[in-house]
mmCIF file of C-alpha atoms in Angstrom:
data_model
loop_
_atom_site.group_PDB
_atom_site.id
_atom_site.type_symbol
_atom_site.label_atom_id
_atom_site.label_comp_id
_atom_site.label_asym_id
_atom_site.label_seq_id
_atom_site.Cartn_x
_atom_site.Cartn_y
_atom_site.Cartn_z
ATOM 1 C CA UNK A 1 115.497 130.079 135.041
ATOM 2 C CA UNK A 2 112.479 130.004 132.734
ATOM 3 C CA UNK A 3 112.075 132.692 130.082
ATOM 4 C CA UNK A 4 108.853 133.698 128.370
ATOM 5 C CA UNK A 5 108.379 134.044 124.639
ATOM 6 C CA UNK A 6 108.022 137.573 123.283
ATOM 7 C CA UNK A 7 104.434 138.659 122.893
ATOM 8 C CA UNK A 8 103.176 139.270 119.379
ATOM 9 C CA UNK A 9 100.448 141.861 118.860
ATOM 10 C CA UNK A 10 97.020 140.265 118.725
ATOM 11 C CA UNK A 11 98.129 136.871 120.052
ATOM 12 C CA UNK A 12 99.122 135.375 123.377
ATOM 13 C CA UNK A 13 102.397 133.488 122.986
ATOM 14 C CA UNK A 14 101.766 129.750 122.713
ATOM 15 C CA UNK A 15 104.186 126.855 122.782
ATOM 16 C CA UNK A 16 104.064 123.090 122.660
ATOM 17 C CA UNK A 17 100.765 121.300 122.247
ATOM 18 C CA UNK A 18 98.639 124.478 122.239
ATOM 19 C CA UNK A 19 100.581 125.895 119.291
ATOM 20 C CA UNK A 20 100.242 122.629 117.380
ATOM 21 C CA UNK A 21 96.483 122.701 117.933
ATOM 22 C CA UNK A 22 96.124 126.382 117.060
ATOM 23 C CA UNK A 23 97.524 126.171 113.532
ATOM 24 C CA UNK A 24 95.110 123.538 112.155
ATOM 25 C CA UNK A 25 92.187 125.224 113.908
ATOM 26 C CA UNK A 26 93.029 128.588 112.340
ATOM 27 C CA UNK A 27 93.449 127.040 108.884
ATOM 28 C CA UNK A 28 90.049 125.368 109.232
ATOM 29 C CA UNK A 29 88.552 128.650 110.426
ATOM 30 C CA UNK A 30 89.911 130.428 107.337
ATOM 31 C CA UNK A 31 88.512 127.594 105.214
ATOM 32 C CA UNK A 32 85.039 128.167 106.611
ATOM 33 C CA UNK A 33 85.301 131.931 105.979
ATOM 34 C CA UNK A 34 86.411 131.371 102.370
ATOM 35 C CA UNK A 35 83.608 128.838 101.816
ATOM 36 C CA UNK A 36 80.899 131.146 103.129
ATOM 37 C CA UNK A 37 82.181 134.120 101.136
ATOM 38 C CA UNK A 38 82.404 131.957 97.986
ATOM 39 C CA UNK A 39 78.777 130.808 98.067
ATOM 40 C CA UNK A 40 77.649 133.287 95.366
ATOM 41 C CA UNK A 41 80.462 131.801 93.136
ATOM 42 C CA UNK A 42 81.247 135.189 91.581
ATOM 43 C CA UNK A 43 82.920 136.210 94.863
ATOM 44 C CA UNK A 44 85.121 133.100 94.989
ATOM 45 C CA UNK A 45 88.264 134.781 93.641
ATOM 46 C CA UNK A 46 88.011 137.684 96.090
ATOM 47 C CA UNK A 47 87.287 135.285 98.969
ATOM 48 C CA UNK A 48 90.297 133.137 98.077
ATOM 49 C CA UNK A 49 92.516 136.225 97.904
ATOM 50 C CA UNK A 50 91.331 137.384 101.328
ATOM 51 C CA UNK A 51 91.863 133.892 102.743
ATOM 52 C CA UNK A 52 95.365 133.671 101.275
ATOM 53 C CA UNK A 53 96.278 137.005 102.849
ATOM 54 C CA UNK A 54 94.995 135.808 106.234
ATOM 55 C CA UNK A 55 97.091 132.653 105.915
ATOM 56 C CA UNK A 56 100.237 134.622 105.077
ATOM 57 C CA UNK A 57 99.637 136.996 107.983
ATOM 58 C CA UNK A 58 99.140 134.032 110.292
ATOM 59 C CA UNK A 59 102.354 132.274 109.249
ATOM 60 C CA UNK A 60 104.589 135.300 108.685
ATOM 61 C CA UNK A 61 103.596 137.575 111.563
ATOM 62 C CA UNK A 62 101.513 135.242 113.786
ATOM 63 C CA UNK A 63 98.512 137.526 113.405
ATOM 64 C CA UNK A 64 95.367 135.793 114.598
ATOM 65 C CA UNK A 65 92.802 135.494 111.775
ATOM 66 C CA UNK A 66 89.485 137.159 112.601
ATOM 67 C CA UNK A 67 86.155 137.603 110.853
ATOM 68 C CA UNK A 68 86.657 141.382 110.940
ATOM 69 C CA UNK A 69 90.041 141.188 109.210
ATOM 70 C CA UNK A 70 88.716 138.742 106.624
ATOM 71 C CA UNK A 71 85.755 141.035 105.938
ATOM 72 C CA UNK A 72 88.030 144.045 105.479
ATOM 73 C CA UNK A 73 90.247 142.115 103.047
ATOM 74 C CA UNK A 74 87.210 140.816 101.159
ATOM 75 C CA UNK A 75 85.748 144.318 100.774
ATOM 76 C CA UNK A 76 89.089 145.662 99.546
ATOM 77 C CA UNK A 77 89.399 142.811 97.071
ATOM 78 C CA UNK A 78 85.874 143.329 95.739
ATOM 79 C CA UNK A 79 86.530 147.007 95.015
ATOM 80 C CA UNK A 80 88.226 145.896 91.807
ATOM 81 C CA UNK A 81 85.689 144.828 89.155
ATOM 82 C CA UNK A 82 88.076 142.147 87.869
ATOM 83 C CA UNK A 83 87.570 140.194 91.110
ATOM 84 C CA UNK A 84 83.914 139.696 90.135
ATOM 85 C CA UNK A 85 84.208 139.647 86.344
ATOM 86 C CA UNK A 86 86.812 136.855 86.138
ATOM 87 C CA UNK A 87 84.754 134.234 88.061
ATOM 88 C CA UNK A 88 81.573 135.340 86.286
ATOM 89 C CA UNK A 89 83.182 134.808 82.866
ATOM 90 C CA UNK A 90 84.581 131.425 83.917
ATOM 91 C CA UNK A 91 81.203 130.217 85.214
ATOM 92 C CA UNK A 92 79.423 131.469 82.073
ATOM 93 C CA UNK A 93 81.845 129.731 79.695
ATOM 94 C CA UNK A 94 81.740 126.496 81.691
ATOM 95 C CA UNK A 95 77.945 126.610 81.759
ATOM 96 C CA UNK A 96 77.701 127.144 77.996
ATOM 97 C CA UNK A 97 80.141 124.308 77.328
ATOM 98 C CA UNK A 98 78.183 121.939 79.546
ATOM 99 C CA UNK A 99 74.931 122.902 77.810
ATOM 100 C CA UNK A 100 76.534 122.222 74.434
ATOM 101 C CA UNK A 101 77.704 118.811 75.642
ATOM 102 C CA UNK A 102 74.265 117.982 77.034
ATOM 103 C CA UNK A 103 72.661 118.978 73.724
ATOM 104 C CA UNK A 104 74.832 116.431 71.926
ATOM 105 C CA UNK A 105 76.706 118.767 69.581
ATOM 106 C CA UNK A 106 78.957 117.087 66.986
ATOM 107 C CA UNK A 107 82.439 116.402 68.310
ATOM 108 C CA UNK A 108 81.156 116.256 71.865
ATOM 109 C CA UNK A 109 84.085 114.214 73.136
ATOM 110 C CA UNK A 110 86.634 116.678 71.790
ATOM 111 C CA UNK A 111 84.653 119.577 73.237
ATOM 112 C CA UNK A 112 84.469 117.735 76.558
ATOM 113 C CA UNK A 113 88.227 117.207 76.711
ATOM 114 C CA UNK A 114 88.942 120.817 75.743
ATOM 115 C CA UNK A 115 86.423 122.047 78.305
ATOM 116 C CA UNK A 116 88.009 119.934 81.039
ATOM 117 C CA UNK A 117 91.485 121.241 80.178
ATOM 118 C CA UNK A 118 90.209 124.821 80.084
ATOM 119 C CA UNK A 119 88.525 124.419 83.486
ATOM 120 C CA UNK A 120 91.719 122.968 84.975
ATOM 121 C CA UNK A 121 93.657 125.952 83.629
ATOM 122 C CA UNK A 122 91.070 128.401 85.008
ATOM 123 C CA UNK A 123 91.148 126.774 88.458
ATOM 124 C CA UNK A 124 94.958 126.847 88.506
ATOM 125 C CA UNK A 125 95.067 130.500 87.467
ATOM 126 C CA UNK A 126 92.425 131.370 90.052
ATOM 127 C CA UNK A 127 94.234 129.607 92.883
ATOM 128 C CA UNK A 128 97.638 130.978 91.989
ATOM 129 C CA UNK A 129 96.353 134.525 91.514
ATOM 130 C CA UNK A 130 94.562 134.376 94.879
ATOM 131 C CA UNK A 131 97.827 133.302 96.509
ATOM 132 C CA UNK A 132 99.609 136.233 94.816
ATOM 133 C CA UNK A 133 97.021 138.886 95.660
ATOM 134 C CA UNK A 134 97.759 141.307 98.471
ATOM 135 C CA UNK A 135 95.974 144.480 99.579
ATOM 136 C CA UNK A 136 96.863 147.138 97.048
ATOM 137 C CA UNK A 137 97.687 144.621 94.301
ATOM 138 C CA UNK A 138 95.705 144.836 91.061
ATOM 139 C CA UNK A 139 93.799 141.647 90.263
ATOM 140 C CA UNK A 140 94.746 142.000 86.595
ATOM 141 C CA UNK A 141 98.431 141.825 87.514
ATOM 142 C CA UNK A 142 97.846 138.856 89.828
ATOM 143 C CA UNK A 143 95.860 136.978 87.156
ATOM 144 C CA UNK A 144 98.402 137.756 84.444
ATOM 145 C CA UNK A 145 101.320 136.589 86.581
ATOM 146 C CA UNK A 146 99.428 133.470 87.637
ATOM 147 C CA UNK A 147 98.586 132.549 84.025
ATOM 148 C CA UNK A 148 102.262 132.746 83.098
ATOM 149 C CA UNK A 149 103.356 130.709 86.116
ATOM 150 C CA UNK A 150 100.944 127.818 85.361
ATOM 151 C CA UNK A 151 103.219 126.572 82.553
ATOM 152 C CA UNK A 152 106.506 128.041 83.794
ATOM 153 C CA UNK A 153 106.207 126.401 87.220
ATOM 154 C CA UNK A 154 104.593 123.205 85.964
ATOM 155 C CA UNK A 155 105.694 121.247 89.036
ATOM 156 C CA UNK A 156 103.767 123.615 91.274
ATOM 157 C CA UNK A 157 100.785 123.379 88.931
ATOM 158 C CA UNK A 158 100.865 119.575 89.167
ATOM 159 C CA UNK A 159 100.948 119.865 92.957
ATOM 160 C CA UNK A 160 97.822 122.020 92.853
ATOM 161 C CA UNK A 161 96.075 119.618 90.465
ATOM 162 C CA UNK A 162 96.908 116.830 92.922
ATOM 163 C CA UNK A 163 95.467 118.900 95.774
ATOM 164 C CA UNK A 164 92.262 119.522 93.816
ATOM 165 C CA UNK A 165 91.905 115.797 93.038
ATOM 166 C CA UNK A 166 92.551 114.699 96.632
ATOM 167 C CA UNK A 167 90.145 117.264 98.067
ATOM 168 C CA UNK A 168 87.575 116.320 95.427
ATOM 169 C CA UNK A 169 87.766 112.701 96.598
ATOM 170 C CA UNK A 170 87.444 113.859 100.220
ATOM 171 C CA UNK A 171 84.351 115.910 99.329
ATOM 172 C CA UNK A 172 82.821 112.927 97.524
ATOM 173 C CA UNK A 173 83.532 110.514 100.379
ATOM 174 C CA UNK A 174 82.769 112.875 103.287
ATOM 175 C CA UNK A 175 80.494 115.713 102.080
ATOM 176 C CA UNK A 176 80.505 117.297 105.551
ATOM 177 C CA UNK A 177 84.131 118.334 104.980
ATOM 178 C CA UNK A 178 83.195 120.382 101.911
ATOM 179 C CA UNK A 179 82.880 123.556 103.985
ATOM 180 C CA UNK A 180 86.602 123.597 104.831
ATOM 181 C CA UNK A 181 88.007 122.421 101.493
ATOM 182 C CA UNK A 182 88.292 125.865 99.844
ATOM 183 C CA UNK A 183 90.519 126.979 102.694
ATOM 184 C CA UNK A 184 92.730 123.932 102.234
ATOM 185 C CA UNK A 185 93.005 124.686 98.510
ATOM 186 C CA UNK A 186 94.011 128.245 99.318
ATOM 187 C CA UNK A 187 96.592 126.910 101.771
ATOM 188 C CA UNK A 188 97.997 124.645 99.045
ATOM 189 C CA UNK A 189 98.160 127.584 96.616
ATOM 190 C CA UNK A 190 99.968 129.791 99.146
ATOM 191 C CA UNK A 191 102.469 126.996 99.792
ATOM 192 C CA UNK A 192 103.077 126.445 96.062
ATOM 193 C CA UNK A 193 103.482 130.151 95.359
ATOM 194 C CA UNK A 194 105.842 130.438 98.298
ATOM 195 C CA UNK A 195 108.205 127.869 96.809
ATOM 196 C CA UNK A 196 107.786 128.559 93.104
ATOM 197 C CA UNK A 197 110.392 130.429 91.043
ATOM 198 C CA UNK A 198 109.229 133.944 90.264
#
């Protein structure tokens, strides 16, 4: 006698091949949403946080990701000024450093190395804080916890650096894939935060 899987709210139960096809499609869909919402750059942290929440809902409760849900999460995330101020400060500092390098300031190589290390740290903190953010969570707390975990969970940080490098190569080789890469980075961050010691 054949039994049917219990129905989860918002999703028809799927098994076999359909379920295996659904997961990658939903991850790619979230990637596109995060990419579009990140276009102004200053909204990238909020977009990543909304995307991470969608991914967790999809894997933990099998909730189907929708544009409406993503929009609601994005709006809630953007209500906190820190969600806009943190990316703005990072972009401003990076821009000033690059201008200084282009102008040929003394010690340019040292400045270049320090700038690269600082940008890596900023990207890691941004990804890990986005993976930690949930509706009702303060961005300051998420950023603070993420900054501490970058060094404490150095293995997870190396995994994220590897993900950034691999996806950077993919973007260079196949620029058409760039639109889904932010979602894949968010997926990597959620996976790392899910296994990292708290």
